[in-house]
Structures are given as structure tokens and as C-alpha cells.
Short mmCIF file of C-alpha atoms in Angstrom, two decimals:
data_model
loop_
_atom_site.label_atom_id
_atom_site.label_comp_id
_atom_site.label_asym_id
_atom_site.label_seq_id
_atom_site.Cartn_x
_atom_site.Cartn_y
_atom_site.Cartn_z
CA UNK A 1 0.02 0.02 -0.11
CA UNK A 2 1.51 3.54 -0.64
CA UNK A 3 1.92 5.93 2.12
CA UNK A 4 1.92 9.72 2.55
CA UNK A 5 5.37 10.80 1.91
CA UNK A 6 5.65 12.35 5.44
CA UNK A 7 4.85 8.44 6.57
CA UNK A 8 8.14 6.66 4.53
CA UNK A 9 11.49 6.39 6.50
CA UNK A 10 12.98 9.47 5.20
CA UNK A 11 16.90 9.82 4.36
CA UNK A 12 19.06 12.48 5.50
CA UNK A 13 19.02 15.70 3.51
CA UNK A 14 21.32 15.71 0.65
CA UNK A 15 24.09 17.95 0.24
CA UNK A 16 22.76 19.67 -2.98
CA UNK A 17 19.46 20.62 -2.21
CA UNK A 18 20.36 21.71 1.41
CA UNK A 19 22.73 24.22 0.07
CA UNK A 20 20.39 25.24 -3.02
CA UNK A 21 17.90 26.18 0.27
CA UNK A 22 20.13 27.74 2.20
CA UNK A 23 21.14 30.24 -0.60
CA UNK A 24 17.60 31.03 -1.11
CA UNK A 25 17.02 31.88 2.52
CA UNK A 26 19.84 34.30 2.13
CA UNK A 27 18.74 35.29 -0.68
CA UNK A 28 15.18 36.01 0.99
CA UNK A 29 16.06 37.15 4.46
CA UNK A 30 18.79 39.19 3.59
CA UNK A 31 18.71 40.46 0.00
CA UNK A 32 21.99 38.39 -0.77
CA UNK A 33 23.20 37.76 -4.41
CA UNK A 34 22.84 33.96 -5.16
CA UNK A 35 25.61 34.00 -7.91
CA UNK A 36 28.32 35.27 -4.64
CA UNK A 37 26.99 33.20 -2.10
CA UNK A 38 26.66 29.85 -3.73
CA UNK A 39 30.27 29.67 -4.98
CA UNK A 40 31.77 30.27 -1.79
CA UNK A 41 29.46 27.64 0.37
CA UNK A 42 30.14 24.62 -2.60
CA UNK A 43 34.09 25.62 -1.74
CA UNK A 44 33.38 25.60 2.07
CA UNK A 45 31.45 22.34 2.16
CA UNK A 46 33.50 20.70 -0.47
CA UNK A 47 30.65 20.06 -2.65
CA UNK A 48 31.80 19.06 -5.85
CA UNK A 49 31.29 17.43 -9.00
CA UNK A 50 27.23 16.30 -10.19
CA UNK A 51 26.17 17.46 -6.32
CA UNK A 52 27.83 21.02 -7.43
CA UNK A 53 26.36 20.77 -10.44
CA UNK A 54 23.00 19.82 -9.10
CA UNK A 55 22.91 22.43 -6.53
CA UNK A 56 23.92 25.49 -8.77
CA UNK A 57 20.98 24.36 -11.46
CA UNK A 58 18.62 24.55 -8.45
CA UNK A 59 19.70 27.50 -6.85
CA UNK A 60 19.51 29.71 -10.11
CA UNK A 61 16.89 28.33 -11.71
CA UNK A 62 15.06 28.61 -8.54
CA UNK A 63 15.79 32.41 -8.01
CA UNK A 64 15.45 33.33 -11.51
CA UNK A 65 11.35 31.19 -11.85
CA UNK A 66 10.09 33.14 -8.31
CA UNK A 67 7.71 35.35 -9.58
CA UNK A 68 6.06 32.85 -11.83
CA UNK A 69 6.41 29.41 -9.02
CA UNK A 70 4.74 31.99 -6.19
CA UNK A 71 1.93 32.49 -8.29
CA UNK A 72 1.48 29.24 -8.62
CA UNK A 73 2.20 28.22 -5.00
CA UNK A 74 -0.59 31.07 -4.27
CA UNK A 75 -3.05 29.39 -6.46
CA UNK A 76 -2.59 25.83 -4.55
CA UNK A 77 -2.23 26.74 -1.15
CA UNK A 78 -5.14 29.47 -1.60
CA UNK A 79 -3.14 32.27 -0.28
CA UNK A 80 -0.30 34.83 -0.31
CA UNK A 81 3.07 33.37 -0.36
CA UNK A 82 3.33 36.72 2.02
CA UNK A 83 1.63 34.69 4.64
CA UNK A 84 3.56 31.51 4.12
CA UNK A 85 6.10 31.05 6.78
CA UNK A 86 9.77 31.69 5.17
CA UNK A 87 11.37 29.02 5.78
CA UNK A 88 8.44 26.94 4.29
CA UNK A 89 8.61 28.60 1.42
CA UNK A 90 12.23 28.36 0.61
CA UNK A 91 11.48 24.94 0.12
CA UNK A 92 8.49 25.17 -1.68
CA UNK A 93 9.83 27.24 -4.43
CA UNK A 94 12.75 24.71 -4.96
CA UNK A 95 10.19 21.63 -4.69
CA UNK A 96 8.17 23.55 -7.30
CA UNK A 97 10.85 24.22 -9.64
CA UNK A 98 11.94 20.91 -9.47
CA UNK A 99 8.83 19.03 -10.51
CA UNK A 100 8.06 21.86 -12.99
CA UNK A 101 11.36 22.42 -14.73
CA UNK A 102 13.94 19.80 -14.20
CA UNK A 103 13.44 16.10 -14.80
CA UNK A 104 14.05 15.23 -11.23
CA UNK A 105 11.00 12.98 -10.79
CA UNK A 106 7.74 13.50 -9.03
CA UNK A 107 8.44 11.26 -5.75
CA UNK A 108 11.74 12.29 -5.12
CA UNK A 109 10.91 16.25 -5.30
CA UNK A 110 8.41 16.02 -3.03
CA UNK A 111 9.79 13.96 -0.77
CA UNK A 112 13.08 15.27 -0.92
CA UNK A 113 10.73 19.13 0.04
CA UNK A 114 9.01 17.09 2.47
CA UNK A 115 12.45 16.22 4.34
CA UNK A 116 13.72 19.86 4.16
CA UNK A 117 10.57 21.23 5.69
CA UNK A 118 10.84 19.24 8.48
CA UNK A 119 14.77 19.83 9.21
CA UNK A 120 13.95 23.92 8.73
CA UNK A 121 10.32 24.40 10.33
CA UNK A 122 9.66 21.34 12.23
CA UNK A 123 6.51 18.71 11.89
CA UNK A 124 3.75 20.76 11.73
CA UNK A 125 3.70 22.43 8.26
CA UNK A 126 5.05 19.70 6.81
CA UNK A 127 1.63 17.99 5.68
CA UNK A 128 0.42 21.50 4.41
CA UNK A 129 4.36 21.28 2.08
CA UNK A 130 3.30 17.91 1.54
CA UNK A 131 -0.38 18.45 0.32
CA UNK A 132 0.69 21.65 -1.99
CA UNK A 133 3.69 19.79 -3.40
CA UNK A 134 1.55 16.95 -4.88
CA UNK A 135 -1.10 19.16 -6.13
CA UNK A 136 1.65 21.32 -8.15
CA UNK A 137 2.90 17.78 -9.43
CA UNK A 138 -0.66 17.52 -10.96
CA UNK A 139 -0.07 19.79 -14.31
CA UNK A 140 3.02 20.39 -16.28
CA UNK A 141 4.59 23.98 -16.10
CA UNK A 142 2.90 24.26 -19.57
CA UNK A 143 -0.68 23.61 -18.25
CA UNK A 144 -0.19 25.83 -15.30
CA UNK A 145 0.91 28.79 -17.38
CA UNK A 146 -2.46 28.42 -19.93
CA UNK A 147 -4.63 28.30 -16.53
CA UNK A 148 -2.79 31.57 -14.52
CA UNK A 149 -1.48 33.40 -17.34
CA UNK A 150 -3.27 36.18 -18.82
CA UNK A 151 -4.73 35.60 -22.22
CA UNK A 152 -2.77 35.60 -25.20
CA UNK A 153 -4.97 38.03 -27.40
CA UNK A 154 -6.09 40.07 -24.63
CA UNK A 155 -2.49 40.76 -23.04
CA UNK A 156 0.11 39.30 -25.05
CA UNK A 157 3.14 41.00 -23.08
CA UNK A 158 1.38 39.78 -20.15
CA UNK A 159 1.37 36.06 -20.91
CA UNK A 160 4.78 35.94 -22.37
CA UNK A 161 5.85 37.81 -18.88
CA UNK A 162 3.98 34.79 -16.64
CA UNK A 163 5.55 32.38 -18.67
CA UNK A 164 9.32 33.53 -18.91
CA UNK A 165 9.02 34.57 -15.49
CA UNK A 166 9.64 37.98 -15.36
CA UNK A 167 7.81 41.36 -13.94
CA UNK A 168 5.79 42.80 -16.55
CA UNK A 169 7.45 46.34 -16.06
CA UNK A 170 10.13 44.65 -17.28
CA UNK A 171 8.54 42.65 -20.43
CA UNK A 172 7.63 46.49 -21.67
CA UNK A 173 11.00 47.86 -20.95
CA UNK A 174 12.12 44.72 -23.19
CA UNK A 175 9.39 45.16 -25.92
CA UNK A 176 10.18 48.83 -25.88
CA UNK A 177 13.27 47.86 -26.55
CA UNK A 178 12.78 45.70 -29.23
CA UNK A 179 10.11 47.73 -31.25
CA UNK A 180 6.95 46.09 -29.99
CA UNK A 181 8.20 42.71 -32.30
CA UNK A 182 6.04 40.12 -30.47
CA UNK A 183 8.62 37.40 -31.83
CA UNK A 184 11.76 39.38 -30.72
CA UNK A 185 10.11 39.58 -27.21
CA UNK A 186 9.52 36.21 -26.56
CA UNK A 187 12.85 35.45 -27.82
CA UNK A 188 14.53 37.76 -25.67
CA UNK A 189 12.66 36.72 -22.58
CA UNK A 190 13.01 33.17 -23.37
CA UNK A 191 16.53 33.83 -23.67
CA UNK A 192 17.06 35.45 -20.41
CA UNK A 193 15.46 32.56 -18.88
CA UNK A 194 17.84 30.04 -19.81
CA UNK A 195 21.21 29.36 -17.66
CA UNK A 196 23.97 31.51 -19.33
CA UNK A 197 27.07 29.62 -20.10
CA UNK A 198 30.00 31.08 -18.44
CA UNK A 199 31.95 33.39 -20.72
CA UNK A 200 36.22 34.17 -19.78
CA UNK A 201 38.10 36.78 -20.78
CA UNK A 202 42.00 35.99 -21.75
CA UNK A 203 43.78 38.88 -20.75
CA UNK A 204 45.77 40.54 -23.97
CA UNK A 205 49.73 40.03 -23.90
CA UNK A 206 49.05 36.86 -21.54
CA UNK A 207 47.38 34.33 -22.92
CA UNK A 208 45.36 34.01 -26.23
CA UNK A 209 41.86 32.67 -26.66
CA UNK A 210 43.00 29.89 -28.56
CA UNK A 211 45.10 28.49 -25.63
CA UNK A 212 42.81 29.62 -22.98
CA UNK A 213 40.09 27.38 -24.73
CA UNK A 214 42.85 24.73 -24.89
CA UNK A 215 43.54 24.75 -21.37
CA UNK A 216 39.89 24.39 -20.53
CA UNK A 217 38.14 22.70 -23.11
CA UNK A 218 35.70 25.46 -23.98
CA UNK A 219 35.34 27.14 -27.41
CA UNK A 220 36.93 30.18 -28.42
CA UNK A 221 33.90 33.52 -28.43
CA UNK A 222 32.56 34.83 -31.92
CA UNK A 223 32.76 38.61 -31.48
CA UNK A 224 35.12 39.11 -28.76
CA UNK A 225 39.08 37.81 -29.83
CA UNK A 226 40.21 37.41 -25.90
CA UNK A 227 36.35 35.12 -24.64
CA UNK A 228 36.04 31.70 -24.36
CA UNK A 229 32.96 30.13 -23.85
CA UNK A 230 32.41 27.48 -21.16
CA UNK A 231 29.37 25.22 -20.30
CA UNK A 232 30.40 23.88 -17.18
CA UNK A 233 32.95 23.56 -14.52
CA UNK A 234 33.85 26.44 -11.42
CA UNK A 235 35.86 29.11 -12.90
CA UNK A 236 37.78 29.16 -9.78
CA UNK A 237 39.43 25.96 -10.63
CA UNK A 238 41.08 26.98 -14.16
CA UNK A 239 44.77 27.65 -13.38
CA UNK A 240 45.39 30.50 -15.76
CA UNK A 241 41.96 31.76 -13.92
CA UNK A 242 43.97 31.36 -10.18
CA UNK A 243 47.20 33.21 -11.66
CA UNK A 244 45.70 36.30 -13.17
CA UNK A 245 46.01 35.55 -16.97
CA UNK A 246 42.11 35.30 -17.26
CA UNK A 247 39.03 36.04 -15.95
CA UNK A 248 35.28 35.97 -15.80
CA UNK A 249 33.73 38.84 -17.90
CA UNK A 250 30.59 38.22 -20.32
CA UNK A 251 31.72 38.31 -24.36
CA UNK A 252 29.54 42.04 -24.10
CA UNK A 253 31.70 43.62 -21.65
CA UNK A 254 34.76 42.85 -23.51
CA UNK A 255 33.36 44.22 -26.63
CA UNK A 256 32.71 47.71 -24.62
CA UNK A 257 36.33 47.50 -23.67
CA UNK A 258 37.93 46.49 -26.49
CA UNK A 259 35.57 49.57 -28.19
CA UNK A 260 37.43 52.05 -26.13
CA UNK A 261 40.51 51.28 -26.76
CA UNK A 262 40.02 50.73 -30.52
CA UNK A 263 38.34 54.09 -30.84
CA UNK A 264 39.52 56.83 -33.53
CA UNK A 265 40.62 59.64 -31.47
CA UNK A 266 41.74 63.12 -32.65
CA UNK A 267 45.42 63.98 -32.34
CA UNK A 268 47.91 61.54 -30.75
CA UNK A 269 46.90 58.73 -27.84
CA UNK A 270 49.21 60.16 -25.23
CA UNK A 271 48.33 57.03 -22.68
CA UNK A 272 45.73 58.88 -20.35
CA UNK A 273 43.27 56.10 -19.98
CA UNK A 274 40.33 56.91 -17.33
CA UNK A 275 37.67 53.68 -15.72
CA UNK A 276 35.72 56.46 -14.05
CA UNK A 277 33.07 53.63 -12.57
CA UNK A 278 35.89 50.71 -12.44
CA UNK A 279 34.48 48.47 -9.72
CA UNK A 280 34.65 45.41 -9.25
CA UNK A 281 37.28 46.01 -11.88
CA UNK A 282 36.65 43.42 -14.49
CA UNK A 283 36.70 46.26 -17.44
CA UNK A 284 39.81 47.74 -15.82
CA UNK A 285 41.38 44.41 -16.38
CA UNK A 286 41.02 44.11 -19.57
CA UNK A 287 41.61 47.90 -19.92
CA UNK A 288 45.02 47.32 -18.43
CA UNK A 289 46.19 45.03 -20.23
CA UNK A 290 45.25 46.49 -23.45
CA UNK A 291 47.10 49.49 -22.46
CA UNK A 292 50.25 47.59 -21.25
CA UNK A 293 50.59 46.61 -24.92
CA UNK A 294 50.38 49.95 -26.00
CA UNK A 295 52.27 51.55 -23.67
CA UNK A 296 49.34 53.18 -22.04
CA UNK A 297 48.23 53.87 -17.99
CA UNK A 298 44.87 53.05 -17.01
CA UNK A 299 43.59 55.38 -13.77
CA UNK A 300 40.53 53.54 -12.22
CA UNK A 301 37.99 55.50 -9.92
CA UNK A 302 35.65 53.52 -8.19
CA UNK A 303 33.62 55.09 -4.91
CA UNK A 304 33.29 52.18 -2.03
CA UNK A 305 36.95 51.36 -0.50
CA UNK A 306 36.11 47.40 -0.64
CA UNK A 307 35.28 47.29 -4.30
CA UNK A 308 38.80 49.42 -5.05
CA UNK A 309 40.49 46.62 -3.17
CA UNK A 310 39.06 44.40 -5.39
CA UNK A 311 40.05 46.42 -8.86
CA UNK A 312 43.55 46.07 -7.10
CA UNK A 313 43.51 42.69 -6.86
CA UNK A 314 41.70 41.65 -10.40
CA UNK A 315 45.01 44.43 -12.10
CA UNK A 316 47.90 43.46 -10.05
CA UNK A 317 51.20 44.08 -12.09
CA UNK A 318 49.33 45.96 -14.89
CA UNK A 319 49.56 49.43 -15.72
CA UNK A 320 46.53 50.73 -13.77
CA UNK A 321 46.13 53.04 -10.82
CA UNK A 322 42.92 52.81 -8.47
CA UNK A 323 41.88 55.76 -6.62
CA UNK A 324 38.94 56.21 -4.18
CA UNK A 325 36.99 58.35 -4.95
CA UNK A 326 33.43 59.53 -6.85
CA UNK A 327 33.30 59.52 -10.37
CA UNK A 328 31.12 62.88 -10.29
CA UNK A 329 33.94 64.34 -9.06
CA UNK A 330 37.27 62.47 -9.49
CA UNK A 331 39.38 65.18 -8.36
CA UNK A 332 41.85 64.21 -11.39
CA UNK A 333 43.69 66.23 -13.53
CA UNK A 334 41.66 66.73 -17.16
CA UNK A 335 43.17 65.97 -20.64
CA UNK A 336 42.74 61.87 -20.81
CA UNK A 337 42.40 60.11 -24.19
CA UNK A 338 39.58 58.27 -23.41
CA UNK A 339 37.11 57.19 -20.66
CA UNK A 340 35.18 54.64 -20.10
CA UNK A 341 31.70 55.35 -18.05
CA UNK A 342 29.96 52.14 -17.50
CA UNK A 343 27.46 53.23 -15.11
CA UNK A 344 25.34 51.75 -12.32
CA UNK A 345 22.34 50.90 -14.07
CA UNK A 346 18.95 48.60 -13.43
CA UNK A 347 21.24 45.95 -14.41
CA UNK A 348 17.88 44.30 -16.87
CA UNK A 349 20.62 43.32 -19.50
CA UNK A 350 22.26 40.71 -16.92
CA UNK A 351 19.13 38.93 -15.23
CA UNK A 352 19.87 35.67 -16.32
CA UNK A 353 23.72 35.77 -14.70
CA UNK A 354 21.68 37.86 -11.40
CA UNK A 355 18.70 35.64 -10.97
CA UNK A 356 17.21 37.21 -8.30
CA UNK A 357 17.99 40.69 -9.56
CA UNK A 358 14.46 40.46 -11.48
CA UNK A 359 12.39 40.50 -8.41
CA UNK A 360 13.87 43.38 -6.97
CA UNK A 361 14.17 46.02 -9.29
CA UNK A 362 11.02 48.10 -9.98
CA UNK A 363 10.26 50.49 -12.44
CA UNK A 364 10.83 53.74 -9.17
CA UNK A 365 14.39 52.71 -9.47
CA UNK A 366 15.27 54.30 -13.33
CA UNK A 367 14.80 58.21 -12.73
CA UNK A 368 17.41 58.27 -9.94
CA UNK A 369 19.75 56.13 -12.05
CA UNK A 370 19.43 58.23 -15.20
CA UNK A 371 20.47 61.24 -13.17
CA UNK A 372 23.35 59.55 -11.90
CA UNK A 373 24.08 58.26 -14.83
CA UNK A 374 23.69 61.89 -16.78
CA UNK A 375 25.77 63.23 -13.63
CA UNK A 376 29.13 60.67 -14.37
CA UNK A 377 29.00 61.53 -18.29
CA UNK A 378 29.22 65.27 -17.96
CA UNK A 379 32.16 64.17 -15.25
CA UNK A 380 33.72 62.24 -17.93
CA UNK A 381 33.45 64.72 -20.62
CA UNK A 382 34.89 67.17 -18.08
CA UNK A 383 38.12 64.84 -17.84
CA UNK A 384 38.00 64.28 -22.14
CA UNK A 385 41.07 66.51 -23.81
CA UNK A 386 39.96 67.36 -26.93
CA UNK A 387 39.29 64.62 -29.56
CA UNK A 388 39.28 62.31 -27.14
CA UNK A 389 36.70 59.68 -26.73
CA UNK A 390 34.34 58.63 -23.91
CA UNK A 391 32.34 55.35 -24.11
CA UNK A 392 29.56 55.16 -22.23
CA UNK A 393 28.20 51.68 -21.27
CA UNK A 394 24.89 50.17 -19.17
CA UNK A 395 23.89 46.16 -19.15
CA UNK A 396 20.40 47.81 -19.96
CA UNK A 397 18.21 47.41 -22.76
CA UNK A 398 16.06 50.57 -20.78
CA UNK A 399 15.65 53.24 -23.73
CA UNK A 400 15.61 55.88 -20.86
CA UNK A 401 19.21 54.41 -19.49
CA UNK A 402 20.40 53.80 -22.54
CA UNK A 403 20.01 55.54 -26.10
CA UNK A 404 17.88 58.71 -23.95
CA UNK A 405 21.17 59.25 -21.89
CA UNK A 406 23.44 59.27 -25.12
CA UNK A 407 21.17 61.78 -26.60
CA UNK A 408 21.12 63.94 -24.29
CA UNK A 409 25.08 63.91 -23.91
CA UNK A 410 25.12 65.16 -27.89
CA UNK A 411 22.69 67.40 -26.86
CA UNK A 412 23.70 69.45 -23.85
CA UNK A 413 27.82 68.42 -23.74
CA UNK A 414 30.18 69.44 -26.13
CA UNK A 415 30.69 65.71 -28.07
CA UNK A 416 29.86 63.85 -31.21
CA UNK A 417 28.94 60.40 -31.80
CA UNK A 418 30.69 58.30 -33.48
CA UNK A 419 29.16 55.30 -35.04
CA UNK A 420 30.05 52.49 -32.26
CA UNK A 421 28.98 49.91 -34.78
CA UNK A 422 32.60 50.35 -36.46
CA UNK A 423 34.31 49.51 -33.11
CA UNK A 424 32.78 45.84 -32.71
CA UNK A 425 32.96 42.95 -34.73
CA UNK A 426 29.21 41.84 -35.25
CA UNK A 427 27.44 41.68 -38.49
CA UNK A 428 23.71 42.06 -37.36
CA UNK A 429 23.47 45.41 -35.17
CA UNK A 430 21.13 47.81 -36.05
CA UNK A 431 19.98 51.34 -35.02
CA UNK A 432 23.12 53.04 -34.98
CA UNK A 433 25.22 54.84 -33.80
CA UNK A 434 25.15 53.33 -30.62
CA UNK A 435 25.20 49.46 -30.04
CA UNK A 436 22.48 47.25 -28.12
CA UNK A 437 23.84 43.60 -27.44
CA UNK A 438 21.12 40.89 -26.82
CA UNK A 439 20.87 37.63 -25.31
CA UNK A 440 18.93 35.91 -28.06
CA UNK A 441 20.83 37.43 -31.10
CA UNK A 442 24.39 37.47 -29.59
CA UNK A 443 24.94 35.22 -26.84
CA UNK A 444 26.41 37.99 -24.16
CA UNK A 445 24.32 40.49 -21.64
CA UNK A 446 22.30 42.45 -23.33
CA UNK A 447 25.00 45.59 -23.14
CA UNK A 448 24.44 49.19 -24.70
CA UNK A 449 27.12 51.42 -25.27
CA UNK A 450 27.92 54.59 -27.35
CA UNK A 451 31.35 56.30 -28.62
CA UNK A 452 30.97 59.57 -28.42
CA UNK A 453 34.39 62.03 -29.34
CA UNK A 454 34.71 65.68 -27.34
CA UNK A 455 34.71 68.53 -30.02
#
């Protein structure tokens, strides 16, 4: 006779699910970042191999799908998720993700979740969790979407936002940026909802992309001459990464740094380069390696002392001077040839790599960020010599903090737009003179950048 899951003999909780639920709790309780907490936890607990891969998939996948999972849990539980105990909710999300978006069997997903509830919240809520997860398991994800999502005919954007686990306002931003194409919106949201591959950067002058690919077993990138795609494994275990010859950096970010280094100036390059918002140091490290080849020197400005220390570590032995200061008024001697403004932004272009970020941002964040972006860009132009170039970039496709900021700079500051597409080895770019990359088109984060030359 089949007995309820809670009556079966339960085994010790496996380390992968234990790690995943603890990271989910850290994200919920203290706004931690899953991509920072999980790798350290795996190292500290010596979780490797298949267990590490499972913990990674469950943590990041659940974090990406939280909005979708919460609506399903709320429907089944007949109460808002805010009324469910947090420790129980973490487990319900983890269990629902396994049921709907993995090949893990229903019995294993439910039984391990029941054990997790018991270990984290006591015996009281076990029956509730068991009942909720069993009911969720009676439908596939597709059937739950059909049951709960807005009608396609009446609200296509809302339906796609639900289906691909995005807040509606972000789907609307993507729709605006993509020109209202339903096919493009669906492709963008679908790509944003998938697990991305890891992109490595081979520091020029230290190691080539071909050499890095041979060491790692990865594939050389499509666009950046420094990029290698890595499908699996911990980058921290790769010897060139440990030795500082390579790093982890999205290919789109690599193209931003490269664009600044090759942008045509009026007059000679005296070798004074500036990274005005440099933390945590990825672009500064690539710029430093390129500067080392060209005989230039980079000044990297970062407001937060702990992030400035990360830049120092990332750029050790490179011609990079790290300054703790505010990019809006860095207190530097003007006259730089090249300036990078990789401005603080909503980060909507990197949601696939920061899985919980989509549920933290809200439209009210945008106006203050736009004001800051304009202040930083004005400061950058003030630091440039006449004929020098500033590259303004954000990891976002939001028109308000991308094209509209660049258009504002051309109207209000003494700069002229270069055709940024000429600085990027990508064929299918439209909408110049700026560049907007997309995960579904280019496999990169949705990076925006504009090259502006001082009059």
C-alpha cells in the first residue's frame, strides 16, 4: 500500500538541496546575491561534481523563476505567499522548480522537500507542504501557464512575462526596446530565462583565447578576440584564472572595453586612459592589459573602498592606478585621451546571470539612476581632452538609461557621436550610431554602449 510521503522512512538531506535552500533563504532574508553566496558555500563544504552541478541548477533556476513559482504556489495554497512562513516558502519554491522545470521525478522532488521542511521548520507545516507540492505535480508547467497566465489574445506581453518568469514591467521595457515585435520579445524573454554559459576573458599579452580554450576545453568566442565559452565547471579551478592570466567576463563587456581601446581619436593618444566607475574591476583589468600593450596607463576610480580593493586584486602587475573617489567629481587632472563610463544601472541586461535581480528592481529605480548616469557622463566629458573619446555603457536595454542618455549628451555636452557599430566585430547590429547587444541575438548580456568624441 502506498503511504503518504511523510510516513515513509526519510533519508538524510542531500548536500545539493541543503545548499540550494540555504542560498534561497539568504537571498530572501538579507538580500544576498546567489551568485556570490553559492560558490563560496560549495567550496567551504567541499561540494563538487554532480552535487555541485545540481546545487547550481536548483539555486539559480529557482531564483530566476520565483515570480512564476509564487503565483502557482499561491493558487494551490489559496493564500498569498507573503502569508506562508519564509522557511517553508523557500522549500516550496525549490520543490516546485524541481517538479516543473527539471527531470527530477515527482516522488523524489516531493519527498526531499518534505524532509527539508521538517529540518528547517519542524513537523507542523510538513502536511501543508506535502499537499501543496503534490497538487503542483499534477500539472506540467505549460498547463499551469495556460491556467494562470493572462490571455494571449488580450494581453500578449503579460502572458509572455508570466510564461518566462519576468515582472511585467521588465517585459514592457524589453518590448519597447525591441520595437514592439512579439517574436523578438518572446525570443528575448526565453533567452533571459535560460542558464547562460560562462564567458572567460583571455588577458591580451598574457594568454590568447586559443590557448585558454585549449586549457579549459571551451570554445573560442564569436565576437571578442579574447573570449572563451565554458559550458560547465568552476572557473575558480582553472589555472589561468587563478594566476590572473584570465578572468570571468561576459563577452559583451569585453567588447565595451575593446571599443574604448580602438576608438579613433583626433590627435595622438598620449596614453592617459580613465575608467570612471571601475568596480569591481573586470573592464579595468582588460583595459589595463590592452594599455600595457599600447604603452598607456589606466586610472581606475571607484567610490567604495572594498570594491577598489577588488580592482587592485584584478589589476595587479598591470599599469592601473586605483583611486577611491566619486566619479562625479574625481579630483583628477583633466586631459585624458579615453574615458570609460560603465555606469550604475538597473542591470536588466544581465538578469540571466543575476537570477534574483529581476524580482528586486522596480520602475521607481530608473529616474535616480538616469540622473546619476548623466552626472557621470558629464564628468567624463570634463575629464577628456578635445578630440578624446568617452564610451558610455550600461548593462541594460532600457531606453531611458541607454539611447536617451546618449542623445542627451549629444544635445547638452560638447561631444559628437561616433558610429559605435564600427568598433564592434558583429554583423547584425541595427539602430546606430549606438550598439545594443541581446542574449537572444548575440549570446551576450544585453549591453548598450555609445562612443562619443569631444569636440
